Amino acid sequence: MGAEAKTTLTLGRQTYAGTALLETTELIFRGDTRLRIPLTAISDLAVKNGALHVTHAEGVAILGLGDVMASKWADKIRNPRTLADKLGITQGMTVALLDVDDAGILADLEARSAVVTVGKVPKGTAMVLWRITRPTQLSKLTAMVKSIARDGAIWVIHPRGDASVADTVIFTAAKAAGLTYTKVVRVSETDTAEKLVIPVASR
């Protein structure tokens, strides 16, 4: 989710100053004390007197975010964006899968009634989801650009922490293929995806 705010955290009778972060799977507080609450451990949310009251497995944490921000954070926690939302998968979109077998992605594609092709990129494909593990695979980008829709996208999914396929390696290959980088998305505990598109001036 990526939301961040300078705020206070109240636990019982103690109040601490610091920074709260609302991430994809957890709520974090760093400052005079530290707290990490998995979103799955939250049993109740309430916005009261300008604060977000978070009931979780270990008690109640109160974040002084202000009414507007507290309401926004509560809504994000109650209604988290799906991976399909983050990737921009729309209803009925044409999607090519290359070396992708992530259950979450497959479920999201099915929920959006995507028209899926596995193992190749048909002409005019709106989105490519492509997982790589070796830098040599990136040589295929040039040919792939010729198959995607002019306003389409190639998401290059790669394991985090592997320098051989780090984002900078992907960006260099993308530039050579006439693509530009626009967005990054956390796909899973192990993988990240970089969004590559044809620059508007070249479409």
mmCIF file of C-alpha atoms in Angstrom:
data_model
loop_
_atom_site.group_PDB
_atom_site.id
_atom_site.type_symbol
_atom_site.label_atom_id
_atom_site.label_comp_id
_atom_site.label_asym_id
_atom_site.label_seq_id
_atom_site.Cartn_x
_atom_site.Cartn_y
_atom_site.Cartn_z
ATOM 1 C CA MET A 1 0.000 0.000 0.000
ATOM 2 C CA GLY A 2 2.938 2.266 0.726
ATOM 3 C CA ALA A 3 1.245 4.892 2.954
ATOM 4 C CA GLU A 4 3.410 6.697 5.496
ATOM 5 C CA ALA A 5 2.767 9.357 8.147
ATOM 6 C CA LYS A 6 4.532 11.122 11.016
ATOM 7 C CA THR A 7 2.259 10.505 13.968
ATOM 8 C CA THR A 8 1.891 9.257 17.528
ATOM 9 C CA LEU A 9 1.193 5.777 18.806
ATOM 10 C CA THR A 10 -0.691 5.205 22.042
ATOM 11 C CA LEU A 11 -0.447 1.863 23.790
ATOM 12 C CA GLY A 12 -2.336 1.815 27.053
ATOM 13 C CA ARG A 13 -1.240 4.937 28.956
ATOM 14 C CA GLN A 14 1.958 5.466 26.978
ATOM 15 C CA THR A 15 2.206 7.665 23.865
ATOM 16 C CA TYR A 16 5.162 7.576 21.490
ATOM 17 C CA ALA A 17 6.243 9.784 18.579
ATOM 18 C CA GLY A 18 7.381 8.292 15.312
ATOM 19 C CA THR A 19 6.403 7.197 11.800
ATOM 20 C CA ALA A 20 3.579 4.845 10.863
ATOM 21 C CA LEU A 21 3.716 2.838 7.638
ATOM 22 C CA LEU A 22 0.830 0.982 6.045
ATOM 23 C CA GLU A 23 2.348 -1.769 3.922
ATOM 24 C CA THR A 24 0.757 -4.499 1.822
ATOM 25 C CA THR A 25 0.677 -7.076 4.622
ATOM 26 C CA GLU A 26 1.382 -5.159 7.826
ATOM 27 C CA LEU A 27 1.054 -1.950 9.810
ATOM 28 C CA ILE A 28 4.382 -0.705 11.169
ATOM 29 C CA PHE A 29 5.369 1.962 13.697
ATOM 30 C CA ARG A 30 8.950 3.155 14.107
ATOM 31 C CA GLY A 31 10.065 5.775 16.609
ATOM 32 C CA ASP A 32 10.301 5.975 20.394
ATOM 33 C CA THR A 33 9.009 2.405 20.291
ATOM 34 C CA ARG A 34 8.476 -0.138 17.546
ATOM 35 C CA LEU A 35 5.362 -2.063 16.602
ATOM 36 C CA ARG A 36 4.532 -4.399 13.741
ATOM 37 C CA ILE A 37 0.952 -5.604 13.254
ATOM 38 C CA PRO A 38 0.170 -8.136 10.493
ATOM 39 C CA LEU A 39 -3.020 -7.024 8.758
ATOM 40 C CA THR A 40 -4.351 -10.550 9.205
ATOM 41 C CA ALA A 41 -4.108 -10.064 12.990
ATOM 42 C CA ILE A 42 -6.413 -7.009 12.983
ATOM 43 C CA SER A 43 -9.865 -7.864 14.325
ATOM 44 C CA ASP A 44 -11.430 -4.396 14.446
ATOM 45 C CA LEU A 45 -10.877 -0.828 13.204
ATOM 46 C CA ALA A 46 -12.456 2.394 14.405
ATOM 47 C CA VAL A 47 -11.893 6.095 13.766
ATOM 48 C CA LYS A 48 -12.450 8.109 16.944
ATOM 49 C CA ASN A 49 -11.483 11.680 17.813
ATOM 50 C CA GLY A 50 -8.958 11.974 15.009
ATOM 51 C CA ALA A 51 -7.270 8.648 15.664
ATOM 52 C CA LEU A 52 -7.267 5.185 14.152
ATOM 53 C CA HIS A 53 -7.971 2.529 16.787
ATOM 54 C CA VAL A 54 -6.536 -0.816 15.706
ATOM 55 C CA THR A 55 -7.616 -3.871 17.670
ATOM 56 C CA HIS A 56 -5.248 -6.770 17.089
ATOM 57 C CA ALA A 57 -4.032 -9.968 18.689
ATOM 58 C CA GLU A 58 -1.979 -8.150 21.354
ATOM 59 C CA GLY A 59 -4.357 -5.328 22.265
ATOM 60 C CA VAL A 60 -5.325 -1.916 20.887
ATOM 61 C CA ALA A 61 -2.958 0.457 19.091
ATOM 62 C CA ILE A 62 -4.082 4.054 18.587
ATOM 63 C CA LEU A 63 -2.523 6.125 15.808
ATOM 64 C CA GLY A 64 -3.100 9.887 15.879
ATOM 65 C CA LEU A 65 -3.503 10.326 12.150
ATOM 66 C CA GLY A 66 -6.343 12.868 12.060
ATOM 67 C CA ASP A 67 -9.891 12.095 10.926
ATOM 68 C CA VAL A 68 -9.254 12.226 7.167
ATOM 69 C CA MET A 69 -6.106 10.108 7.081
ATOM 70 C CA ALA A 70 -7.392 7.682 9.718
ATOM 71 C CA SER A 71 -10.492 7.071 7.599
ATOM 72 C CA LYS A 72 -8.375 6.514 4.467
ATOM 73 C CA TRP A 73 -6.107 4.040 6.239
ATOM 74 C CA ALA A 74 -9.063 2.176 7.693
ATOM 75 C CA ASP A 75 -10.589 1.876 4.215
ATOM 76 C CA LYS A 76 -7.306 0.599 2.751
ATOM 77 C CA ILE A 77 -6.987 -2.026 5.468
ATOM 78 C CA ARG A 78 -10.612 -3.147 5.063
ATOM 79 C CA ASN A 79 -10.447 -3.139 1.266
ATOM 80 C CA PRO A 80 -6.894 -3.991 0.208
ATOM 81 C CA ARG A 81 -5.984 -3.656 -3.459
ATOM 82 C CA THR A 82 -5.531 -6.981 -5.191
ATOM 83 C CA LEU A 83 -2.463 -7.864 -7.208
ATOM 84 C CA ALA A 84 -4.612 -7.485 -10.332
ATOM 85 C CA ASP A 85 -5.390 -3.899 -9.309
ATOM 86 C CA LYS A 86 -1.706 -3.123 -8.829
ATOM 87 C CA LEU A 87 -0.714 -4.663 -12.149
ATOM 88 C CA GLY A 88 -3.538 -2.912 -13.989
ATOM 89 C CA ILE A 89 -5.316 -6.058 -15.175
ATOM 90 C CA THR A 90 -8.764 -5.077 -16.431
ATOM 91 C CA GLN A 91 -11.828 -7.156 -17.222
ATOM 92 C CA GLY A 92 -11.297 -9.285 -20.326
ATOM 93 C CA MET A 93 -7.743 -8.047 -20.948
ATOM 94 C CA THR A 94 -5.452 -10.072 -23.234
ATOM 95 C CA VAL A 95 -2.529 -11.328 -21.156
ATOM 96 C CA ALA A 96 0.483 -13.455 -22.082
ATOM 97 C CA LEU A 97 2.131 -15.552 -19.352
ATOM 98 C CA LEU A 98 5.773 -16.515 -19.702
ATOM 99 C CA ASP A 99 7.233 -18.755 -16.982
ATOM 100 C CA VAL A 100 4.642 -17.527 -14.471
ATOM 101 C CA ASP A 101 2.892 -20.018 -12.203
ATOM 102 C CA ASP A 102 2.159 -17.843 -9.164
ATOM 103 C CA ALA A 103 -1.206 -18.945 -7.748
ATOM 104 C CA GLY A 104 -2.165 -15.405 -6.769
ATOM 105 C CA ILE A 105 -1.628 -14.056 -10.255
ATOM 106 C CA LEU A 106 -3.499 -16.928 -11.873
ATOM 107 C CA ALA A 107 -6.458 -16.458 -9.516
ATOM 108 C CA ASP A 108 -6.592 -12.724 -10.242
ATOM 109 C CA LEU A 109 -6.522 -13.334 -13.999
ATOM 110 C CA GLU A 110 -9.399 -15.772 -13.687
ATOM 111 C CA ALA A 111 -11.386 -13.320 -11.560
ATOM 112 C CA ARG A 112 -10.958 -10.635 -14.243
ATOM 113 C CA SER A 113 -11.913 -13.060 -17.058
ATOM 114 C CA ALA A 114 -8.619 -12.288 -18.766
ATOM 115 C CA VAL A 115 -7.914 -13.871 -22.147
ATOM 116 C CA VAL A 116 -4.707 -15.722 -21.288
ATOM 117 C CA THR A 117 -2.062 -17.145 -23.614
ATOM 118 C CA VAL A 118 0.725 -19.234 -22.087
ATOM 119 C CA GLY A 119 4.235 -19.488 -23.492
ATOM 120 C CA LYS A 120 4.003 -16.940 -26.324
ATOM 121 C CA VAL A 121 3.026 -13.329 -27.003
ATOM 122 C CA PRO A 122 0.328 -12.991 -29.694
ATOM 123 C CA LYS A 123 0.269 -9.823 -31.801
ATOM 124 C CA GLY A 124 -1.528 -6.990 -30.016
ATOM 125 C CA THR A 125 -1.272 -8.461 -26.494
ATOM 126 C CA ALA A 126 -2.187 -5.836 -23.910
ATOM 127 C CA MET A 127 -0.028 -7.194 -21.088
ATOM 128 C CA VAL A 128 2.859 -9.616 -20.693
ATOM 129 C CA LEU A 129 3.667 -11.156 -17.316
ATOM 130 C CA TRP A 130 7.153 -12.600 -17.627
ATOM 131 C CA ARG A 131 9.249 -14.105 -14.856
ATOM 132 C CA ILE A 132 12.979 -14.207 -15.386
ATOM 133 C CA THR A 133 15.825 -15.733 -13.388
ATOM 134 C CA ARG A 134 18.760 -15.093 -15.751
ATOM 135 C CA PRO A 135 19.942 -11.833 -17.361
ATOM 136 C CA THR A 136 20.369 -13.560 -20.746
ATOM 137 C CA GLN A 137 16.580 -13.935 -20.937
ATOM 138 C CA LEU A 138 16.265 -10.160 -21.316
ATOM 139 C CA SER A 139 17.558 -10.407 -24.889
ATOM 140 C CA LYS A 140 13.999 -11.441 -25.831
ATOM 141 C CA LEU A 141 12.660 -7.962 -25.020
ATOM 142 C CA THR A 142 13.388 -6.571 -28.490
ATOM 143 C CA ALA A 143 11.221 -9.212 -30.191
ATOM 144 C CA MET A 144 8.553 -8.938 -27.518
ATOM 145 C CA VAL A 145 8.143 -5.203 -28.136
ATOM 146 C CA LYS A 146 7.009 -5.973 -31.684
ATOM 147 C CA SER A 147 4.150 -8.156 -30.414
ATOM 148 C CA ILE A 148 2.584 -6.097 -27.636
ATOM 149 C CA ALA A 149 -0.074 -3.464 -28.232
ATOM 150 C CA ARG A 150 1.437 0.001 -28.692
ATOM 151 C CA ASP A 151 -0.093 1.055 -25.343
ATOM 152 C CA GLY A 152 0.592 -2.334 -23.790
ATOM 153 C CA ALA A 153 2.926 -3.289 -20.968
ATOM 154 C CA ILE A 154 5.537 -5.887 -20.130
ATOM 155 C CA TRP A 155 5.845 -6.753 -16.444
ATOM 156 C CA VAL A 156 9.247 -8.331 -15.803
ATOM 157 C CA ILE A 157 8.979 -10.368 -12.610
ATOM 158 C CA HIS A 158 12.265 -11.172 -10.898
ATOM 159 C CA PRO A 159 13.487 -12.564 -7.574
ATOM 160 C CA ARG A 160 14.465 -9.928 -5.039
ATOM 161 C CA GLY A 161 18.045 -10.002 -3.836
ATOM 162 C CA ASP A 162 19.459 -11.542 -7.021
ATOM 163 C CA ALA A 163 21.908 -8.968 -8.389
ATOM 164 C CA SER A 164 22.133 -10.715 -11.772
ATOM 165 C CA VAL A 165 18.519 -9.729 -12.514
ATOM 166 C CA ALA A 166 18.291 -6.578 -10.406
ATOM 167 C CA ASP A 167 16.101 -3.673 -11.499
ATOM 168 C CA THR A 168 19.102 -1.790 -12.923
ATOM 169 C CA VAL A 169 19.932 -4.765 -15.158
ATOM 170 C CA ILE A 170 16.321 -4.865 -16.365
ATOM 171 C CA PHE A 171 16.242 -1.105 -17.003
ATOM 172 C CA THR A 172 19.400 -1.262 -19.116
ATOM 173 C CA ALA A 173 17.962 -4.046 -21.269
ATOM 174 C CA ALA A 174 14.635 -2.216 -21.512
ATOM 175 C CA LYS A 175 16.288 0.966 -22.777
ATOM 176 C CA ALA A 176 18.167 -1.002 -25.428
ATOM 177 C CA ALA A 177 14.839 -2.502 -26.579
ATOM 178 C CA GLY A 178 13.184 0.915 -26.822
ATOM 179 C CA LEU A 179 11.173 0.595 -23.613
ATOM 180 C CA THR A 180 10.899 2.789 -20.560
ATOM 181 C CA TYR A 181 10.289 1.894 -16.892
ATOM 182 C CA THR A 182 7.159 3.279 -15.205
ATOM 183 C CA LYS A 183 6.282 1.324 -12.053
ATOM 184 C CA VAL A 184 7.312 -1.360 -9.568
ATOM 185 C CA VAL A 185 4.989 -3.794 -7.754
ATOM 186 C CA ARG A 186 5.614 -6.329 -5.007
ATOM 187 C CA VAL A 187 4.305 -9.614 -6.408
ATOM 188 C CA SER A 188 5.037 -11.988 -3.521
ATOM 189 C CA GLU A 189 7.331 -12.584 -0.562
ATOM 190 C CA THR A 190 10.137 -13.374 -3.017
ATOM 191 C CA ASP A 191 9.357 -11.561 -6.279
ATOM 192 C CA THR A 192 9.098 -7.992 -7.563
ATOM 193 C CA ALA A 193 7.803 -6.818 -10.946
ATOM 194 C CA GLU A 194 8.996 -3.905 -13.081
ATOM 195 C CA LYS A 195 6.588 -2.358 -15.590
ATOM 196 C CA LEU A 196 8.041 -1.577 -19.017
ATOM 197 C CA VAL A 197 6.150 0.296 -21.744
ATOM 198 C CA ILE A 198 6.785 1.838 -25.146
ATOM 199 C CA PRO A 199 7.393 5.592 -24.676
ATOM 200 C CA VAL A 200 4.383 7.685 -25.744
ATOM 201 C CA ALA A 201 6.446 9.471 -28.394
ATOM 202 C CA SER A 202 7.310 6.136 -30.042
ATOM 203 C CA ARG A 203 3.832 4.579 -30.168
#
